[in-house]
CSV table of N, CA, C and O in Angstrom, one decimal:
chain,number,residue,atom,x,y,z
A,1,ALA,N,37.6,237.3,13.6
A,1,ALA,CA,37.5,238.3,14.6
A,1,ALA,C,36.2,238.1,15.4
A,1,ALA,O,35.2,237.8,14.9
A,2,VAL,N,36.4,238.2,16.7
A,2,VAL,CA,35.3,238.0,17.6
A,2,VAL,C,34.6,239.4,17.8
A,2,VAL,O,35.2,240.4,18.1
A,3,VAL,N,33.3,239.4,17.5
A,3,VAL,CA,32.5,240.6,17.6
A,3,VAL,C,31.4,240.3,18.5
A,3,VAL,O,30.6,239.3,18.3
A,4,SER,N,31.2,241.1,19.5
A,4,SER,CA,30.1,240.9,20.5
A,4,SER,C,28.9,241.8,20.2
A,4,SER,O,29.1,242.9,19.5
A,5,THR,N,27.8,241.4,20.6
A,5,THR,CA,26.6,242.3,20.4
A,5,THR,C,26.8,243.6,21.2
A,5,THR,O,26.3,244.6,20.8
A,6,GLN,N,27.5,243.5,22.3
A,6,GLN,CA,27.7,244.7,23.1
A,6,GLN,C,28.6,245.7,22.4
A,6,GLN,O,28.2,246.9,22.3
A,7,SER,N,29.7,245.3,21.7
A,7,SER,CA,30.5,246.2,21.0
A,7,SER,C,29.7,246.8,19.8
A,7,SER,O,29.9,247.9,19.4
A,8,THR,N,28.9,245.9,19.1
A,8,THR,CA,28.1,246.4,18.0
A,8,THR,C,27.1,247.4,18.4
A,8,THR,O,26.9,248.4,17.8
A,9,GLY,N,26.5,247.1,19.6
A,9,GLY,CA,25.5,248.1,20.1
A,9,GLY,C,26.2,249.4,20.5
A,9,GLY,O,25.6,250.5,20.2
A,10,ASP,N,27.3,249.3,21.1
A,10,ASP,CA,28.1,250.6,21.4
A,10,ASP,C,28.4,251.4,20.2
A,10,ASP,O,28.3,252.6,20.2
A,11,GLU,N,28.8,250.7,19.2
A,11,GLU,CA,29.2,251.3,17.9
A,11,GLU,C,27.9,252.0,17.3
A,11,GLU,O,28.0,253.1,16.7
A,12,LEU,N,26.8,251.3,17.4
A,12,LEU,CA,25.5,251.8,16.9
A,12,LEU,C,25.2,253.1,17.6
A,12,LEU,O,24.8,254.1,17.0
A,13,VAL,N,25.3,253.1,18.9
A,13,VAL,CA,25.0,254.3,19.7
A,13,VAL,C,25.9,255.5,19.3
A,13,VAL,O,25.5,256.6,19.1
A,14,THR,N,27.2,255.2,19.1
A,14,THR,CA,28.2,256.2,18.7
A,14,THR,C,27.8,256.8,17.3
A,14,THR,O,27.8,258.0,17.1
A,15,LYS,N,27.5,255.9,16.3
A,15,LYS,CA,27.2,256.3,15.0
A,15,LYS,C,25.9,257.2,15.0
A,15,LYS,O,25.8,258.2,14.3
A,16,ASN,N,24.9,256.8,15.8
A,16,ASN,CA,23.7,257.5,15.9
A,16,ASN,C,23.9,258.9,16.5
A,16,ASN,O,23.3,259.9,16.1
A,17,LYS,N,24.8,259.0,17.5
A,17,LYS,CA,25.2,260.3,18.0
A,17,LYS,C,25.8,261.2,17.0
A,17,LYS,O,25.6,262.4,16.9
A,18,GLU,N,26.7,260.6,16.2
A,18,GLU,CA,27.4,261.3,15.1
A,18,GLU,C,26.4,261.8,14.1
A,18,GLU,O,26.5,263.0,13.6
A,19,LEU,N,25.4,261.0,13.8
A,19,LEU,CA,24.4,261.4,12.8
A,19,LEU,C,23.5,262.5,13.4
A,19,LEU,O,23.2,263.5,12.7
A,20,GLN,N,23.2,262.5,14.7
A,20,GLN,CA,22.5,263.6,15.3
A,20,GLN,C,23.3,264.9,15.3
A,20,GLN,O,22.7,265.9,15.0
A,21,ASN,N,24.6,264.8,15.5
A,21,ASN,CA,25.4,266.0,15.5
A,21,ASN,C,25.4,266.6,14.1
A,21,ASN,O,25.4,267.8,13.9
A,22,LEU,N,25.5,265.7,13.0
A,22,LEU,CA,25.4,266.3,11.7
A,22,LEU,C,24.1,266.9,11.3
A,22,LEU,O,24.0,267.9,10.7
A,23,THR,N,23.0,266.3,11.8
A,23,THR,CA,21.7,266.9,11.6
A,23,THR,C,21.6,268.2,12.3
A,23,THR,O,21.1,269.2,11.7
A,24,ASP,N,22.1,268.3,13.5
A,24,ASP,CA,22.2,269.6,14.2
A,24,ASP,C,23.0,270.6,13.5
A,24,ASP,O,22.6,271.8,13.4
A,25,ALA,N,24.1,270.2,12.9
A,25,ALA,CA,25.0,271.1,12.2
A,25,ALA,C,24.3,271.6,10.9
A,25,ALA,O,24.4,272.8,10.6
A,26,ALA,N,23.5,270.7,10.3
A,26,ALA,CA,22.8,271.1,9.1
A,26,ALA,C,21.8,272.2,9.4
A,26,ALA,O,21.6,273.2,8.7
A,27,GLN,N,21.1,272.0,10.6
A,27,GLN,CA,20.1,273.0,11.0
A,27,GLN,C,20.8,274.4,11.3
A,27,GLN,O,20.3,275.4,11.0
A,28,ASP,N,22.0,274.3,11.9
A,28,ASP,CA,22.7,275.5,12.2
A,28,ASP,C,23.1,276.3,10.9
A,28,ASP,O,23.0,277.5,10.9
A,29,VAL,N,23.5,275.5,9.9
A,29,VAL,CA,23.9,276.1,8.7
A,29,VAL,C,22.6,276.8,8.1
A,29,VAL,O,22.7,278.0,7.6
A,30,GLU,N,21.5,276.2,8.1
A,30,GLU,CA,20.3,276.8,7.6
A,30,GLU,C,19.9,278.1,8.3
A,30,GLU,O,19.5,279.1,7.7
A,31,GLU,N,20.0,278.0,9.7
A,31,GLU,CA,19.7,279.2,10.5
A,31,GLU,C,20.7,280.4,10.3
A,31,GLU,O,20.3,281.5,10.3
A,32,LEU,N,21.9,280.1,10.0
A,32,LEU,CA,23.0,281.1,9.9
A,32,LEU,C,23.3,281.5,8.5
A,32,LEU,O,24.1,282.4,8.3
A,33,GLU,N,22.7,280.9,7.5
A,33,GLU,CA,23.1,281.1,6.2
A,33,GLU,C,23.0,282.6,5.7
A,33,GLU,O,23.8,283.1,5.0
A,34,LEU,N,22.0,283.2,6.2
A,34,LEU,CA,21.7,284.6,5.8
A,34,LEU,C,22.8,285.6,6.4
A,34,LEU,O,23.1,286.6,5.8
A,35,SER,N,23.3,285.2,7.6
A,35,SER,CA,24.2,286.1,8.3
A,35,SER,C,25.7,285.8,8.1
A,35,SER,O,26.5,286.6,8.4
A,36,GLU,N,26.0,284.6,7.6
A,36,GLU,CA,27.4,284.2,7.5
A,36,GLU,C,27.7,283.9,6.0
A,36,GLU,O,26.9,283.3,5.3
A,37,ASP,N,28.9,284.3,5.6
A,37,ASP,CA,29.4,284.0,4.2
A,37,ASP,C,30.0,282.6,4.1
A,37,ASP,O,29.9,282.0,3.1
A,38,SER,N,30.7,282.2,5.2
A,38,SER,CA,31.3,280.9,5.1
A,38,SER,C,31.2,280.2,6.5
A,38,SER,O,31.0,280.9,7.5
A,39,PHE,N,31.4,278.9,6.5
A,39,PHE,CA,31.3,278.1,7.7
A,39,PHE,C,32.6,277.3,7.9
A,39,PHE,O,33.0,276.7,6.9
A,40,PRO,N,33.1,277.2,9.1
A,40,PRO,CA,34.2,276.2,9.3
A,40,PRO,C,33.7,274.8,9.3
A,40,PRO,O,32.6,274.5,9.9
A,41,PHE,N,34.3,273.9,8.6
A,41,PHE,CA,33.9,272.5,8.5
A,41,PHE,C,35.2,271.7,8.8
A,41,PHE,O,36.2,271.9,8.2
A,42,GLN,N,35.1,270.8,9.8
A,42,GLN,CA,36.2,270.0,10.2
A,42,GLN,C,36.4,268.8,9.3
A,42,GLN,O,35.5,268.0,9.1
A,43,LEU,N,37.6,268.7,8.7
A,43,LEU,CA,38.0,267.6,7.9
A,43,LEU,C,39.2,267.0,8.6
A,43,LEU,O,40.3,267.6,8.5
A,44,GLY,N,39.0,265.9,9.2
A,44,GLY,CA,40.1,265.3,10.0
A,44,GLY,C,40.4,266.2,11.2
A,44,GLY,O,39.5,266.5,12.0
A,45,GLU,N,41.6,266.7,11.3
A,45,GLU,CA,42.0,267.6,12.4
A,45,GLU,C,42.1,269.0,11.9
A,45,GLU,O,42.5,269.9,12.7
A,46,VAL,N,41.6,269.3,10.7
A,46,VAL,CA,41.7,270.7,10.2
A,46,VAL,C,40.4,271.3,9.9
A,46,VAL,O,39.5,270.6,9.5
A,47,PHE,N,40.2,272.5,10.2
A,47,PHE,CA,39.0,273.2,9.8
A,47,PHE,C,39.1,274.0,8.5
A,47,PHE,O,40.1,274.6,8.3
A,48,VAL,N,38.2,273.8,7.6
A,48,VAL,CA,38.2,274.5,6.3
A,48,VAL,C,37.0,275.4,6.2
A,48,VAL,O,35.9,275.0,6.6
A,49,GLU,N,37.2,276.6,5.6
A,49,GLU,CA,36.1,277.5,5.4
A,49,GLU,C,35.3,277.1,4.1
A,49,GLU,O,36.0,276.9,3.1
A,50,MET,N,34.0,277.0,4.2
A,50,MET,CA,33.2,276.6,3.1
A,50,MET,C,32.0,277.4,3.0
A,50,MET,O,31.5,277.9,4.0
A,51,SER,N,31.4,277.6,1.8
A,51,SER,CA,30.1,278.3,1.7
A,51,SER,C,29.0,277.4,2.3
A,51,SER,O,29.2,276.2,2.5
A,52,ALA,N,27.8,278.0,2.4
A,52,ALA,CA,26.7,277.3,3.0
A,52,ALA,C,26.4,276.0,2.1
A,52,ALA,O,26.1,275.0,2.6
A,53,ASP,N,26.4,276.2,0.8
A,53,ASP,CA,26.1,275.1,-0.2
A,53,ASP,C,27.1,274.0,0.0
A,53,ASP,O,26.8,272.8,0.0
A,54,GLN,N,28.4,274.4,0.0
A,54,GLN,CA,29.4,273.4,0.1
A,54,GLN,C,29.3,272.6,1.5
A,54,GLN,O,29.5,271.4,1.5
A,55,THR,N,29.0,273.4,2.5
A,55,THR,CA,28.8,272.8,3.9
A,55,THR,C,27.7,271.8,3.9
A,55,THR,O,27.8,270.7,4.4
A,56,ARG,N,26.5,272.2,3.3
A,56,ARG,CA,25.4,271.3,3.2
A,56,ARG,C,25.7,270.1,2.4
A,56,ARG,O,25.3,269.0,2.8
A,57,ASP,N,26.4,270.2,1.3
A,57,ASP,CA,26.8,269.0,0.5
A,57,ASP,C,27.7,268.1,1.3
A,57,ASP,O,27.5,266.9,1.3
A,58,MET,N,28.7,268.6,2.1
A,58,MET,CA,29.6,267.8,2.9
A,58,MET,C,28.8,267.1,4.0
A,58,MET,O,29.0,265.9,4.2
A,59,ILE,N,27.9,267.8,4.6
A,59,ILE,CA,27.1,267.2,5.7
A,59,ILE,C,26.2,266.1,5.1
A,59,ILE,O,26.1,265.0,5.7
A,60,GLY,N,25.6,266.4,3.9
A,60,GLY,CA,24.8,265.3,3.3
A,60,GLY,C,25.6,264.1,2.9
A,60,GLY,O,25.2,263.0,3.1
A,61,THR,N,26.9,264.3,2.5
A,61,THR,CA,27.7,263.2,2.1
A,61,THR,C,28.1,262.4,3.4
A,61,THR,O,28.0,261.1,3.4
A,62,TYR,N,28.4,263.0,4.5
A,62,TYR,CA,28.8,262.3,5.7
A,62,TYR,C,27.5,261.6,6.3
A,62,TYR,O,27.6,260.5,6.8
A,63,LYS,N,26.4,262.3,6.2
A,63,LYS,CA,25.2,261.7,6.7
A,63,LYS,C,24.8,260.4,5.9
A,63,LYS,O,24.4,259.4,6.5
A,64,GLY,N,25.0,260.4,4.6
A,64,GLY,CA,24.8,259.3,3.8
A,64,GLY,C,25.7,258.1,4.2
A,64,GLY,O,25.2,257.0,4.3
A,65,LYS,N,26.9,258.4,4.4
A,65,LYS,CA,27.9,257.4,4.8
A,65,LYS,C,27.6,256.8,6.1
A,65,LYS,O,27.6,255.6,6.3
A,66,LEU,N,27.2,257.7,7.1
A,66,LEU,CA,26.8,257.2,8.4
A,66,LEU,C,25.6,256.4,8.4
A,66,LEU,O,25.5,255.3,9.1
A,67,ASN,N,24.6,256.8,7.6
A,67,ASN,CA,23.4,256.0,7.4
A,67,ASN,C,23.7,254.6,6.9
A,67,ASN,O,23.1,253.6,7.4
A,68,ASP,N,24.6,254.5,5.9
A,68,ASP,CA,25.0,253.2,5.4
A,68,ASP,C,25.7,252.4,6.5
A,68,ASP,O,25.5,251.2,6.6
A,69,GLU,N,26.6,253.0,7.3
A,69,GLU,CA,27.3,252.3,8.3
A,69,GLU,C,26.3,251.8,9.4
A,69,GLU,O,26.5,250.7,9.9
A,70,ILE,N,25.3,252.6,9.7
A,70,ILE,CA,24.3,252.3,10.7
A,70,ILE,C,23.5,251.1,10.2
A,70,ILE,O,23.3,250.1,11.0
A,71,LYS,N,23.1,251.1,9.0
A,71,LYS,CA,22.4,249.9,8.4
A,71,LYS,C,23.2,248.7,8.5
A,71,LYS,O,22.7,247.6,8.8
A,72,ASP,N,24.5,248.8,8.1
A,72,ASP,CA,25.4,247.6,8.2
A,72,ASP,C,25.5,247.1,9.6
A,72,ASP,O,25.4,245.9,9.9
A,73,LEU,N,25.6,248.0,10.6
A,73,LEU,CA,25.7,247.6,12.0
A,73,LEU,C,24.4,246.9,12.5
A,73,LEU,O,24.5,246.0,13.2
A,74,GLN,N,23.3,247.5,12.1
A,74,GLN,CA,22.0,246.9,12.5
A,74,GLN,C,21.9,245.5,11.9
A,74,GLN,O,21.4,244.6,12.6
A,75,ASN,N,22.3,245.3,10.6
A,75,ASN,CA,22.3,244.0,10.0
A,75,ASN,C,23.2,243.0,10.8
A,75,ASN,O,22.8,241.9,11.0
A,76,LYS,N,24.4,243.5,11.1
A,76,LYS,CA,25.4,242.7,11.8
A,76,LYS,C,24.8,242.3,13.2
A,76,LYS,O,24.9,241.1,13.6
A,77,SER,N,24.2,243.2,13.9
A,77,SER,CA,23.6,243.0,15.2
A,77,SER,C,22.5,242.0,15.1
A,77,SER,O,22.4,241.1,15.9
A,78,ALA,N,21.7,242.1,14.1
A,78,ALA,CA,20.6,241.1,13.9
A,78,ALA,C,21.1,239.7,13.6
A,78,ALA,O,20.6,238.7,14.2
A,79,GLU,N,22.2,239.6,12.8
A,79,GLU,CA,22.8,238.3,12.6
A,79,GLU,C,23.4,237.7,13.8
A,79,GLU,O,23.3,236.5,14.1
A,80,LEU,N,24.1,238.6,14.6
A,80,LEU,CA,24.7,238.1,15.9
A,80,LEU,C,23.6,237.6,16.8
A,80,LEU,O,23.8,236.6,17.5
A,81,GLU,N,22.5,238.4,16.9
A,81,GLU,CA,21.4,238.0,17.8
A,81,GLU,C,20.8,236.6,17.4
A,81,GLU,O,20.6,235.7,18.2
A,82,SER,N,20.7,236.4,16.1
A,82,SER,CA,20.1,235.2,15.6
A,82,SER,C,21.1,234.0,15.9
A,82,SER,O,20.6,233.0,16.3
A,83,LEU,N,22.4,234.2,15.7
A,83,LEU,CA,23.4,233.2,15.9
A,83,LEU,C,23.4,232.9,17.4
A,83,LEU,O,23.4,231.7,17.8
A,84,MET,N,23.3,233.9,18.3
A,84,MET,CA,23.3,233.6,19.7
A,84,MET,C,22.1,232.9,20.2
A,84,MET,O,22.2,232.0,21.0
A,85,LYS,N,20.9,233.2,19.6
A,85,LYS,CA,19.7,232.4,20.0
A,85,LYS,C,19.9,231.0,19.6
A,85,LYS,O,19.5,230.1,20.4
A,86,GLY,N,20.4,230.7,18.4
A,86,GLY,CA,20.6,229.3,18.0
A,86,GLY,C,21.6,228.6,18.9
A,86,GLY,O,21.3,227.5,19.2
A,87,LEU,N,22.7,229.3,19.2
A,87,LEU,CA,23.7,228.6,20.1
A,87,LEU,C,23.1,228.4,21.5
A,87,LEU,O,23.3,227.3,22.1
A,88,LYS,N,22.4,229.4,22.0
A,88,LYS,CA,21.8,229.2,23.3
A,88,LYS,C,20.8,228.0,23.3
A,88,LYS,O,20.8,227.2,24.2
A,89,SER,N,20.0,227.9,22.3
A,89,SER,CA,19.1,226.8,22.2
A,89,SER,C,19.8,225.5,22.2
A,89,SER,O,19.4,224.5,22.9
A,90,GLU,N,20.9,225.4,21.4
A,90,GLU,CA,21.7,224.1,21.3
A,90,GLU,C,22.3,223.8,22.7
A,90,GLU,O,22.2,222.7,23.2
A,91,LEU,N,22.8,224.8,23.3
A,91,LEU,CA,23.5,224.6,24.6
A,91,LEU,C,22.5,224.2,25.7
A,91,LEU,O,22.7,223.3,26.5
A,92,TYR,N,21.4,224.9,25.8
A,92,TYR,CA,20.3,224.6,26.7
A,92,TYR,C,19.8,223.2,26.5
A,92,TYR,O,19.5,222.4,27.4
A,93,GLY,N,19.7,222.8,25.2
A,93,GLY,CA,19.2,221.5,24.8
A,93,GLY,C,20.2,220.4,25.3
A,93,GLY,O,19.8,219.3,25.7
A,94,LYS,N,21.5,220.7,25.3
A,94,LYS,CA,22.5,219.7,25.7
A,94,LYS,C,22.7,219.7,27.2
A,94,LYS,O,22.9,218.6,27.7
A,95,PHE,N,22.7,220.9,27.8
A,95,PHE,CA,23.1,220.9,29.2
A,95,PHE,C,21.9,221.3,30.1
A,95,PHE,O,22.0,221.2,31.4
A,96,GLY,N,20.8,221.6,29.6
A,96,GLY,CA,19.6,221.9,30.4
A,96,GLY,C,19.8,223.1,31.4
A,96,GLY,O,20.5,224.1,31.0
A,97,SER,N,19.3,222.9,32.6
A,97,SER,CA,19.4,224.0,33.6
A,97,SER,C,20.8,224.0,34.3
A,97,SER,O,20.9,224.8,35.2
A,98,ALA,N,21.7,223.1,33.9
A,98,ALA,CA,23.0,223.1,34.5
A,98,ALA,C,23.9,224.3,34.1
A,98,ALA,O,24.9,224.6,34.7
A,99,ILE,N,23.4,225.1,33.1
A,99,ILE,CA,24.2,226.3,32.7
A,99,ILE,C,23.2,227.5,32.7
A,99,ILE,O,22.0,227.4,32.6
A,100,ASN,N,23.9,228.6,32.8
A,100,ASN,CA,23.1,229.9,32.7
A,100,ASN,C,23.8,230.8,31.7
A,100,ASN,O,25.0,231.1,31.9
A,101,LEU,N,23.1,231.1,30.6
A,101,LEU,CA,23.7,231.9,29.5
A,101,LEU,C,23.1,233.3,29.5
A,101,LEU,O,23.3,234.0,28.5
A,102,GLU,N,22.4,233.7,30.5
A,102,GLU,CA,21.8,235.0,30.5
A,102,GLU,C,22.8,236.1,31.0
A,102,GLU,O,23.7,235.7,31.8
A,103,TYR,N,22.7,237.3,30.5
A,103,TYR,CA,23.5,238.4,31.0
A,103,TYR,C,23.2,238.7,32.5
A,103,TYR,O,22.0,238.6,32.9
A,104,ASP,N,24.2,239.1,33.2
A,104,ASP,CA,23.9,239.5,34.6
A,104,ASP,C,23.5,240.9,34.7
A,104,ASP,O,23.9,241.8,34.0
Protein backbone atom coordinates (compact mmCIF):
# COMPACT_ATOMS: atom_id res chain seq x y z
CA ALA A 1 0.00 0.00 0.00
CA VAL A 2 1.26 3.42 -0.92
CA VAL A 3 1.23 5.80 2.02
CA SER A 4 2.19 9.43 1.59
CA THR A 5 3.54 11.78 4.18
CA GLN A 6 0.61 14.07 3.36
CA SER A 7 -2.01 11.44 4.24
CA THR A 8 -0.07 10.49 7.37
CA GLY A 9 0.12 14.16 8.34
CA ASP A 10 -3.61 14.62 7.73
CA GLU A 11 -4.37 11.58 9.85
CA LEU A 12 -2.15 12.94 12.64
CA VAL A 13 -4.06 16.25 12.59
CA THR A 14 -7.38 14.38 12.78
CA LYS A 15 -6.22 12.18 15.69
CA ASN A 16 -4.89 15.21 17.59
CA LYS A 17 -8.25 16.97 17.14
CA GLU A 18 -10.04 13.88 18.46
CA LEU A 19 -7.67 13.81 21.44
CA GLN A 20 -8.37 17.49 22.15
CA ASN A 21 -12.13 16.83 21.96
CA LEU A 22 -11.77 14.03 24.52
CA THR A 23 -9.70 16.27 26.78
CA ASP A 24 -12.40 18.95 26.54
CA ALA A 25 -15.09 16.34 27.30
CA ALA A 26 -13.16 15.18 30.38
CA GLN A 27 -13.02 18.79 31.62
CA ASP A 28 -16.76 19.16 31.03
CA VAL A 29 -17.44 16.03 33.07
CA GLU A 30 -15.31 17.40 35.92
CA GLU A 31 -17.14 20.74 35.84
CA LEU A 32 -20.63 19.22 35.67
CA GLU A 33 -20.12 16.25 37.98
CA LEU A 34 -21.75 17.92 40.98
CA SER A 35 -24.87 18.99 39.09
CA GLU A 36 -25.43 15.96 36.84
CA ASP A 37 -26.19 12.34 37.78
CA SER A 38 -25.35 10.89 34.37
CA PHE A 39 -23.74 11.92 31.13
CA PRO A 40 -24.53 10.93 27.55
CA PHE A 41 -21.56 9.16 25.97
CA GLN A 42 -21.49 8.32 22.27
CA LEU A 43 -20.58 4.75 21.41
CA GLY A 44 -20.64 4.44 17.65
CA GLU A 45 -23.93 5.97 16.56
CA VAL A 46 -25.69 5.50 19.92
CA PHE A 47 -25.62 7.64 23.06
CA VAL A 48 -25.46 5.79 26.38
CA GLU A 49 -26.10 7.36 29.78
CA MET A 50 -23.17 6.80 32.16
CA SER A 51 -22.12 7.98 35.59
CA ALA A 52 -19.30 10.50 35.89
CA ASP A 53 -16.86 7.73 36.91
CA GLN A 54 -17.86 5.51 33.98
CA THR A 55 -17.61 8.47 31.60
CA ARG A 56 -14.14 9.37 32.90
CA ASP A 57 -13.04 5.74 32.48
CA MET A 58 -14.34 5.60 28.91
CA ILE A 59 -12.69 8.90 28.02
CA GLY A 60 -9.43 7.64 29.55
CA THR A 61 -9.63 4.43 27.53
CA TYR A 62 -10.26 6.31 24.28
CA LYS A 63 -7.49 8.83 25.05
CA GLY A 64 -5.04 5.99 25.66
CA LYS A 65 -5.98 4.37 22.37
CA LEU A 66 -5.65 7.67 20.50
CA ASN A 67 -2.27 8.38 22.09
CA ASP A 68 -1.05 4.98 20.90
CA GLU A 69 -2.37 5.65 17.38
CA ILE A 70 -0.72 9.09 17.36
CA LYS A 71 2.64 7.59 18.41
CA ASP A 72 2.34 4.96 15.65
CA LEU A 73 1.55 7.65 13.07
CA GLN A 74 4.45 9.80 14.25
CA ASN A 75 6.79 6.80 13.90
CA LYS A 76 5.39 6.01 10.45
CA SER A 77 5.81 9.65 9.42
CA ALA A 78 9.43 9.70 10.61
CA GLU A 79 10.14 6.48 8.69
CA LEU A 80 8.58 7.91 5.52
CA GLU A 81 10.55 11.15 5.85
CA SER A 82 13.77 9.18 6.27
CA LEU A 83 12.97 6.99 3.26
CA MET A 84 12.10 10.03 1.14
CA LYS A 85 15.36 11.79 2.07
CA GLY A 86 17.32 8.70 1.05
CA LEU A 87 15.47 8.40 -2.24
CA LYS A 88 15.85 12.10 -2.99
CA SER A 89 19.57 11.86 -2.31
CA GLU A 90 19.89 8.89 -4.68
CA LEU A 91 17.84 10.57 -7.41
CA TYR A 92 19.66 13.89 -7.17
CA GLY A 93 22.96 11.95 -7.23
CA LYS A 94 21.88 10.22 -10.42
CA PHE A 95 20.08 13.04 -12.24
CA GLY A 96 21.51 16.17 -10.64
CA SER A 97 19.66 19.39 -11.32
CA ALA A 98 17.75 17.85 -14.24
CA ILE A 99 14.96 16.92 -11.81
CA ASN A 100 13.00 18.79 -9.18
CA LEU A 101 11.70 16.74 -6.26
CA GLU A 102 10.49 19.59 -4.07
CA TYR A 103 6.82 20.19 -3.25
CA ASP A 104 5.23 23.12 -5.04
